[in-house]
mmCIF file of C-alpha atoms and ligand atoms in Angstrom:
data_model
loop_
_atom_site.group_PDB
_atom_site.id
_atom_site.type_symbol
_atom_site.label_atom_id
_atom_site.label_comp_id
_atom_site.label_asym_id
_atom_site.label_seq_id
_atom_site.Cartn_x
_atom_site.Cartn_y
_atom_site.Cartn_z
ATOM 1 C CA UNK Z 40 -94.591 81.629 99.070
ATOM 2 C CA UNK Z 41 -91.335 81.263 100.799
ATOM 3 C CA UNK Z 42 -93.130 80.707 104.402
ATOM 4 C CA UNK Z 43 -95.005 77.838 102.265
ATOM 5 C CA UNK Z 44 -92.050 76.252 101.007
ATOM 6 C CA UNK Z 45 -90.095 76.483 104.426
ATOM 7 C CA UNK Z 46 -93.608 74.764 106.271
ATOM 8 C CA UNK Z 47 -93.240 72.168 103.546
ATOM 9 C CA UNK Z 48 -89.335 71.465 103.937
ATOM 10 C CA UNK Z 49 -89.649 71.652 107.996
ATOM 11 C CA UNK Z 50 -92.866 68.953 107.392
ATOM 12 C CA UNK Z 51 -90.465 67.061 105.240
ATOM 13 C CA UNK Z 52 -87.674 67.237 107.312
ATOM 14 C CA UNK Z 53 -89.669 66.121 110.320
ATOM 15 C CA UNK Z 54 -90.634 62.844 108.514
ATOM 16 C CA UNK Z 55 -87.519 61.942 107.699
ATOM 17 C CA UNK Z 56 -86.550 62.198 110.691
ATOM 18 C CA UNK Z 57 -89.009 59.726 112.300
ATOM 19 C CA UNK Z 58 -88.958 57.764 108.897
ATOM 20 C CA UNK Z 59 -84.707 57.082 110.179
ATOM 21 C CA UNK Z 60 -85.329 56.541 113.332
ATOM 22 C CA UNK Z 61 -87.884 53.482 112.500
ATOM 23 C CA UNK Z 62 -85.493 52.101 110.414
ATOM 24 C CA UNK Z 63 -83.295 52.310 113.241
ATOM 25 C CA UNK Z 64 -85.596 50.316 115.231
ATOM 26 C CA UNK Z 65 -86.208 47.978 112.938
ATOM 27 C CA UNK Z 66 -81.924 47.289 112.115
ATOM 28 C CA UNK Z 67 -81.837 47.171 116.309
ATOM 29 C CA UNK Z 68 -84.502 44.660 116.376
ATOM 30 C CA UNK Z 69 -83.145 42.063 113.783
ATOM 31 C CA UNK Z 70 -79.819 42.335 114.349
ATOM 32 C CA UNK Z 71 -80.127 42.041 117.997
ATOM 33 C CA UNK Z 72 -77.518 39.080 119.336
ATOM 34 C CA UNK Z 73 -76.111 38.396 122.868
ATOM 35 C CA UNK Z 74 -73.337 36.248 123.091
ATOM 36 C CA UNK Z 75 -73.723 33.852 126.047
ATOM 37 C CA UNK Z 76 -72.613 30.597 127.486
ATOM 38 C CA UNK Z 77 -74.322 27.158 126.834
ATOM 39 C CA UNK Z 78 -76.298 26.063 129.412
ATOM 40 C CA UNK Z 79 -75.250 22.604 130.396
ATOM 41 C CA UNK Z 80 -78.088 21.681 133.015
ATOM 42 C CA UNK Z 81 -80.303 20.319 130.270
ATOM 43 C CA UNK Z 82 -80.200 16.916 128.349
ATOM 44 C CA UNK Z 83 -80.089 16.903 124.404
ATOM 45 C CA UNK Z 84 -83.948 16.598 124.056
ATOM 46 C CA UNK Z 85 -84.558 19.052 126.884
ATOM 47 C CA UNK Z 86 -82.374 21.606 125.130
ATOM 48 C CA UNK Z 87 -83.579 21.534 121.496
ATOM 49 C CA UNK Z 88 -87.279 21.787 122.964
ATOM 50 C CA UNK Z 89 -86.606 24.728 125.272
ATOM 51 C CA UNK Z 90 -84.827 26.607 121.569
ATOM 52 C CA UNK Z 91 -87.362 25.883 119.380
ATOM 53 C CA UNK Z 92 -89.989 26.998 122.038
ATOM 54 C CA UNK Z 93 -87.467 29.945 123.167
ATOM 55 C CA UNK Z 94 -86.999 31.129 119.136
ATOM 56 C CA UNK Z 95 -90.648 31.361 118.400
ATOM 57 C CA UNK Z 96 -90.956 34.006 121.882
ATOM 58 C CA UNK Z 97 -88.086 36.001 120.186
ATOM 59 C CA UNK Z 98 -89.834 36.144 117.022
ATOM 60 C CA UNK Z 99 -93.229 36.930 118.606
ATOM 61 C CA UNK Z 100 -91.748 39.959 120.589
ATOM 62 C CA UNK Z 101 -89.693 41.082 117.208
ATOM 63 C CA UNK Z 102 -93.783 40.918 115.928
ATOM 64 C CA UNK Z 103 -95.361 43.078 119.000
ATOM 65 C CA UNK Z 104 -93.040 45.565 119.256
ATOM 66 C CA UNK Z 105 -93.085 46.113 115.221
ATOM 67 C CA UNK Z 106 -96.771 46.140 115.954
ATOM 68 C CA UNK Z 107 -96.416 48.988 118.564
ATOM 69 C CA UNK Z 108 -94.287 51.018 116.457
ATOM 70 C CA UNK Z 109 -96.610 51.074 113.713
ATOM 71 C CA UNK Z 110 -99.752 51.912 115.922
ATOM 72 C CA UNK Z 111 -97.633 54.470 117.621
ATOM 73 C CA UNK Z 112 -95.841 56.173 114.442
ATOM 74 C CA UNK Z 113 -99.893 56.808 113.067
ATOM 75 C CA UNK Z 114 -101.973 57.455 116.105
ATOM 76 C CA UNK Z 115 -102.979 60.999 116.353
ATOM 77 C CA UNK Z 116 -103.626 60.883 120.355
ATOM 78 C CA UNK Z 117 -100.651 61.574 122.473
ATOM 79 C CA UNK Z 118 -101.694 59.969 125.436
ATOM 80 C CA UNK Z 119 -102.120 56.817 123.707
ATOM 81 C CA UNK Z 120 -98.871 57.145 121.482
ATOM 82 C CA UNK Z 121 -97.050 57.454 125.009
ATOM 83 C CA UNK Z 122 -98.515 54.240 126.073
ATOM 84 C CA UNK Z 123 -97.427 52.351 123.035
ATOM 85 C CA UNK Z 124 -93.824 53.176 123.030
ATOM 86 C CA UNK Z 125 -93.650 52.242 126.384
ATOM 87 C CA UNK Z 126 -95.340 48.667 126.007
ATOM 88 C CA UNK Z 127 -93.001 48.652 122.769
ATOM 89 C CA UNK Z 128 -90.050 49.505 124.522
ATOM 90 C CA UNK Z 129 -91.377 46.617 127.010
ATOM 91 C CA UNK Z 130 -91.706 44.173 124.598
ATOM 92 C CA UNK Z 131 -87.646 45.194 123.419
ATOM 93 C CA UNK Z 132 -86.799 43.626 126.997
ATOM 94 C CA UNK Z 133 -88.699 40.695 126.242
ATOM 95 C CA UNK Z 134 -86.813 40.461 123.297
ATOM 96 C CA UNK Z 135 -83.466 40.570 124.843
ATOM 97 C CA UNK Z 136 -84.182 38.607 127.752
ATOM 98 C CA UNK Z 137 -85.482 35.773 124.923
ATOM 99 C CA UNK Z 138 -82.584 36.099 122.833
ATOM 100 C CA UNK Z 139 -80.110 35.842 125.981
ATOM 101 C CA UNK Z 140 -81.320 32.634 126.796
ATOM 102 C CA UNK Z 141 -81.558 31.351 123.077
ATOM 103 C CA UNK Z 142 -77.635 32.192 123.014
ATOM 104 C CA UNK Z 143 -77.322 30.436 126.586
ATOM 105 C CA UNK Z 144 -79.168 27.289 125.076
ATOM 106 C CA UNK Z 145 -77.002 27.163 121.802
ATOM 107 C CA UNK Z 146 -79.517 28.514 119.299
ATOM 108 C CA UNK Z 147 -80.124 31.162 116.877
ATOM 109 C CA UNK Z 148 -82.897 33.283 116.090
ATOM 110 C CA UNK Z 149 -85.470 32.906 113.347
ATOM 111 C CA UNK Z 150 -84.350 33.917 109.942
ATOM 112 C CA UNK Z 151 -87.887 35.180 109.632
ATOM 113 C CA UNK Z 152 -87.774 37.784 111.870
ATOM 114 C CA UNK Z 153 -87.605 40.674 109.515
ATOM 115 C CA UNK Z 154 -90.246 39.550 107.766
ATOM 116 C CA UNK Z 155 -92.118 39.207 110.785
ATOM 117 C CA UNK Z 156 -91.175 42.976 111.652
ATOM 118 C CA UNK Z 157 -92.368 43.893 108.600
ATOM 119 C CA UNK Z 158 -95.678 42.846 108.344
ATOM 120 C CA UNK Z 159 -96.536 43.634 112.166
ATOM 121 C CA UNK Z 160 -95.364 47.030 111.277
ATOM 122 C CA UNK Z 161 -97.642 47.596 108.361
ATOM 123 C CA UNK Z 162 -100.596 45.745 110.276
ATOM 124 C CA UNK Z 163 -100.146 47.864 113.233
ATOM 125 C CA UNK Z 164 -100.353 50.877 111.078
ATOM 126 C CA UNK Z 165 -103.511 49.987 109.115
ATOM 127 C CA UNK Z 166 -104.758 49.389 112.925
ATOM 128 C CA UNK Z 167 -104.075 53.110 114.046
ATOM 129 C CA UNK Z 168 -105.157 54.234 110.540
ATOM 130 C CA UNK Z 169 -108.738 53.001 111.252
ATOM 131 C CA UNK Z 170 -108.764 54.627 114.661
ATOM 132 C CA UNK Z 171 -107.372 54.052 118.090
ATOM 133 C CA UNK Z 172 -110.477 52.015 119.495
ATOM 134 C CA UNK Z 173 -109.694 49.478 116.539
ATOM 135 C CA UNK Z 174 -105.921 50.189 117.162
ATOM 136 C CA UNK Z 175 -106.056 49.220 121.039
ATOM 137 C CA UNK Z 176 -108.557 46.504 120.591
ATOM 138 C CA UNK Z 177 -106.207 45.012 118.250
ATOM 139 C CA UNK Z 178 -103.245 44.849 121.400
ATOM 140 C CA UNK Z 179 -105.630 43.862 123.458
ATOM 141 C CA UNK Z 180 -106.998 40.534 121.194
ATOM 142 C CA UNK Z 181 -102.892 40.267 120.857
ATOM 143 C CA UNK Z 182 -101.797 40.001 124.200
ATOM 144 C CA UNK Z 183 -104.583 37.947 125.205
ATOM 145 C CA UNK Z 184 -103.320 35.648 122.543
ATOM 146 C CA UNK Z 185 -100.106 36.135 123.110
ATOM 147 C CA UNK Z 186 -100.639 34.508 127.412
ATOM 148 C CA UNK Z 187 -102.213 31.854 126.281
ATOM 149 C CA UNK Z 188 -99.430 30.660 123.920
ATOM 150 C CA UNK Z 189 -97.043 31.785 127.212
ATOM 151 C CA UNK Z 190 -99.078 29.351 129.484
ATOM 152 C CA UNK Z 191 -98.997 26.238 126.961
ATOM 153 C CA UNK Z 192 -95.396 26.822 126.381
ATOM 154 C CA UNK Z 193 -94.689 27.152 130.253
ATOM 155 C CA UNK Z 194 -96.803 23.572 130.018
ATOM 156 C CA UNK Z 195 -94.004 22.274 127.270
ATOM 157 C CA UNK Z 196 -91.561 23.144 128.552
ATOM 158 C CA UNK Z 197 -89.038 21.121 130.850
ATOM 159 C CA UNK Z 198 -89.640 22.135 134.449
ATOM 160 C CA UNK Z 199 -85.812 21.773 134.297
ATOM 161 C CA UNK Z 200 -85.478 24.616 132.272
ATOM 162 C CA UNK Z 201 -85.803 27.307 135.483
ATOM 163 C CA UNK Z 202 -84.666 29.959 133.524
ATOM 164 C CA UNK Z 203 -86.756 30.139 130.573
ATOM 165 C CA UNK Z 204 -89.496 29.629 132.698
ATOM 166 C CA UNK Z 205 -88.572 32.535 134.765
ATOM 167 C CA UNK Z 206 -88.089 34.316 131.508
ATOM 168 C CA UNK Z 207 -91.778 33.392 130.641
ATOM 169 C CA UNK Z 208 -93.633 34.019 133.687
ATOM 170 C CA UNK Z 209 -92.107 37.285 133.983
ATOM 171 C CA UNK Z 210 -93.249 38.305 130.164
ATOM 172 C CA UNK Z 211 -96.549 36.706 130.878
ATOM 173 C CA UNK Z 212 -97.205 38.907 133.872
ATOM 174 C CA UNK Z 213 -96.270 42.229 131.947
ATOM 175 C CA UNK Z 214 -98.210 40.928 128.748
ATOM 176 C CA UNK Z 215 -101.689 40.814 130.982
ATOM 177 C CA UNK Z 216 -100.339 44.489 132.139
ATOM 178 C CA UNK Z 217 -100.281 45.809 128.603
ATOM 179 C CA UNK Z 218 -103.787 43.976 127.404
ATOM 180 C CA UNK Z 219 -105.447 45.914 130.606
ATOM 181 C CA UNK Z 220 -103.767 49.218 129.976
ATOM 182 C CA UNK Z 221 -105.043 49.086 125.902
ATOM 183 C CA UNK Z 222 -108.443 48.403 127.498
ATOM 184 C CA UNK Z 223 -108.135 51.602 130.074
ATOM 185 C CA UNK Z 224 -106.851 53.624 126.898
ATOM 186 C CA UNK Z 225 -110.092 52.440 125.315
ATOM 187 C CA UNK Z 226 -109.904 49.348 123.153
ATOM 188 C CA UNK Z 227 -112.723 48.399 121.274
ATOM 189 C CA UNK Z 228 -113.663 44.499 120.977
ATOM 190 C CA UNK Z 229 -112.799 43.109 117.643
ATOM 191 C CA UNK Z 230 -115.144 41.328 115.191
ATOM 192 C CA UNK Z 231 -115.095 37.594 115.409
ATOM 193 C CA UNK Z 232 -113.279 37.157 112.094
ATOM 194 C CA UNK Z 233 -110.657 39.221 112.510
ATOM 195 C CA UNK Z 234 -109.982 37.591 116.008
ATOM 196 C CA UNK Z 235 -110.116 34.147 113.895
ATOM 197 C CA UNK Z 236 -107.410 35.507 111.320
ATOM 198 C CA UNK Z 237 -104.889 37.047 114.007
ATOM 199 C CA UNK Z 238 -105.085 33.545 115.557
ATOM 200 C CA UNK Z 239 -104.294 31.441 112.235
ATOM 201 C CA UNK Z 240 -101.613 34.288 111.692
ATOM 202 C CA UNK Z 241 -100.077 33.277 114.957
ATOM 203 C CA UNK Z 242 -100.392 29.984 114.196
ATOM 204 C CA UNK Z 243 -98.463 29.735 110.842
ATOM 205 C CA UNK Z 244 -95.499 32.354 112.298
ATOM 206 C CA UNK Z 245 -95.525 30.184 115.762
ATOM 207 C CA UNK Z 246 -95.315 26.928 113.582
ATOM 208 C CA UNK Z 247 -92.206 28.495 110.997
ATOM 209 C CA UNK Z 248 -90.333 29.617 113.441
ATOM 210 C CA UNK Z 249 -90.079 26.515 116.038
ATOM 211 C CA UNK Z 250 -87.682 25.463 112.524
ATOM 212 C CA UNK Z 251 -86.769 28.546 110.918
HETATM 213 FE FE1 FE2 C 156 -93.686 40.646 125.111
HETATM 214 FE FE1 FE2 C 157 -96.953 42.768 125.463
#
């Protein structure tokens, strides 16, 4: 009996444990803030474009990494746990290089972003829930998605702006990196209708936070 309860406390214990340090994560994400100079190379109209543009990239690593940490904090496989943290902790960079050049531009990030945390975390648990195939297919479909918004922002975008762009091309080679490495780990190709949803998902969170 007493073995039992101490197994149970440790067990407890042990989740708590990860349970803090997720919250962690998630106060680090959302209260991330860097405070930088304005740029002045850019006119008026150049500038607001290359915010609004530069916010919704903030938001949309705040979403992958929450995304990682969920798949991470329920897959059962090592191996592949590994390689999400370390695309997650990837996709933290991203973040910071993002936010960095929002400050340098003069604008803010998206109030939305713990929301967006939020649900990427739950959605990236449900994914490792089902199994890792479904789990790594999912960052796969994601980070395809996620270059071709990079490339058609790298097309809005001022070719003035040299160092978002840097910022971009950079993320967009490491996104392609982490889309191969979930199909090495073994993705598995997602039906057509869940492919359909994660794109209108993008869509509406892209849209709200080019103004939010
Ligand atoms: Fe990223
Ligand atoms: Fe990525």
């Amino acid at each position: 009996m007493a073995i039992y309860i101490e197994r149970t406390l440790a067990k407890f214990m042990n989740l708590s444990e990860k349970l803090a340090t997720e919250f962690n994560h998630f106060l680090k994400t959302i209260t991330y803030e860097n405070n930088g100079e304005l740029d002045p190379s850019l006119s008026e109209e150049e500038r607001q474009k290359s915010i609004s543009l530069m916010r919704v990239n903030a938001s949309g690593e705040v979403s992958a990494q929450a995304l990682y940490r969920g798949q991470a904090f329920f897959t059962k496989t090592p191996d592949v746990r590994k390689h999400l943290i370390k695309a997650g902790d990837e996709e933290f960079d991203h973040l910071v290089w993002c936010s960095k050049r929002l400050d340098e531009l003069g604008g803010k990030k998206s109030v939305l972003d713990p929301f967006y945390y939020a649900g990427s975390f739950t959605l990236g648990s449900v994914a490792a829930l089902i199994g890792d195939g479904t789990s790594l297919g999912f960052v796969e479909e994601t980070e395809k998605q996620v270059v071709e918004h990079l490339k058609r922002h790298l097309q809005e975008m001022s070719p003035k702006d040299e160092k978002s762009r840097e910022i971009l091309e950079k993320m967009l080679e490491e996104e392609e990196i982490h889309g191969q490495e979930a199909k090495d780990h073994g993705s598995e190709e997602l039906p057509l209708p869940v492919k359909g949803m994660m794109t209108a998902t993008s869509k509406i969170m892209t849209t709200l936070s080019r103004y939010f």
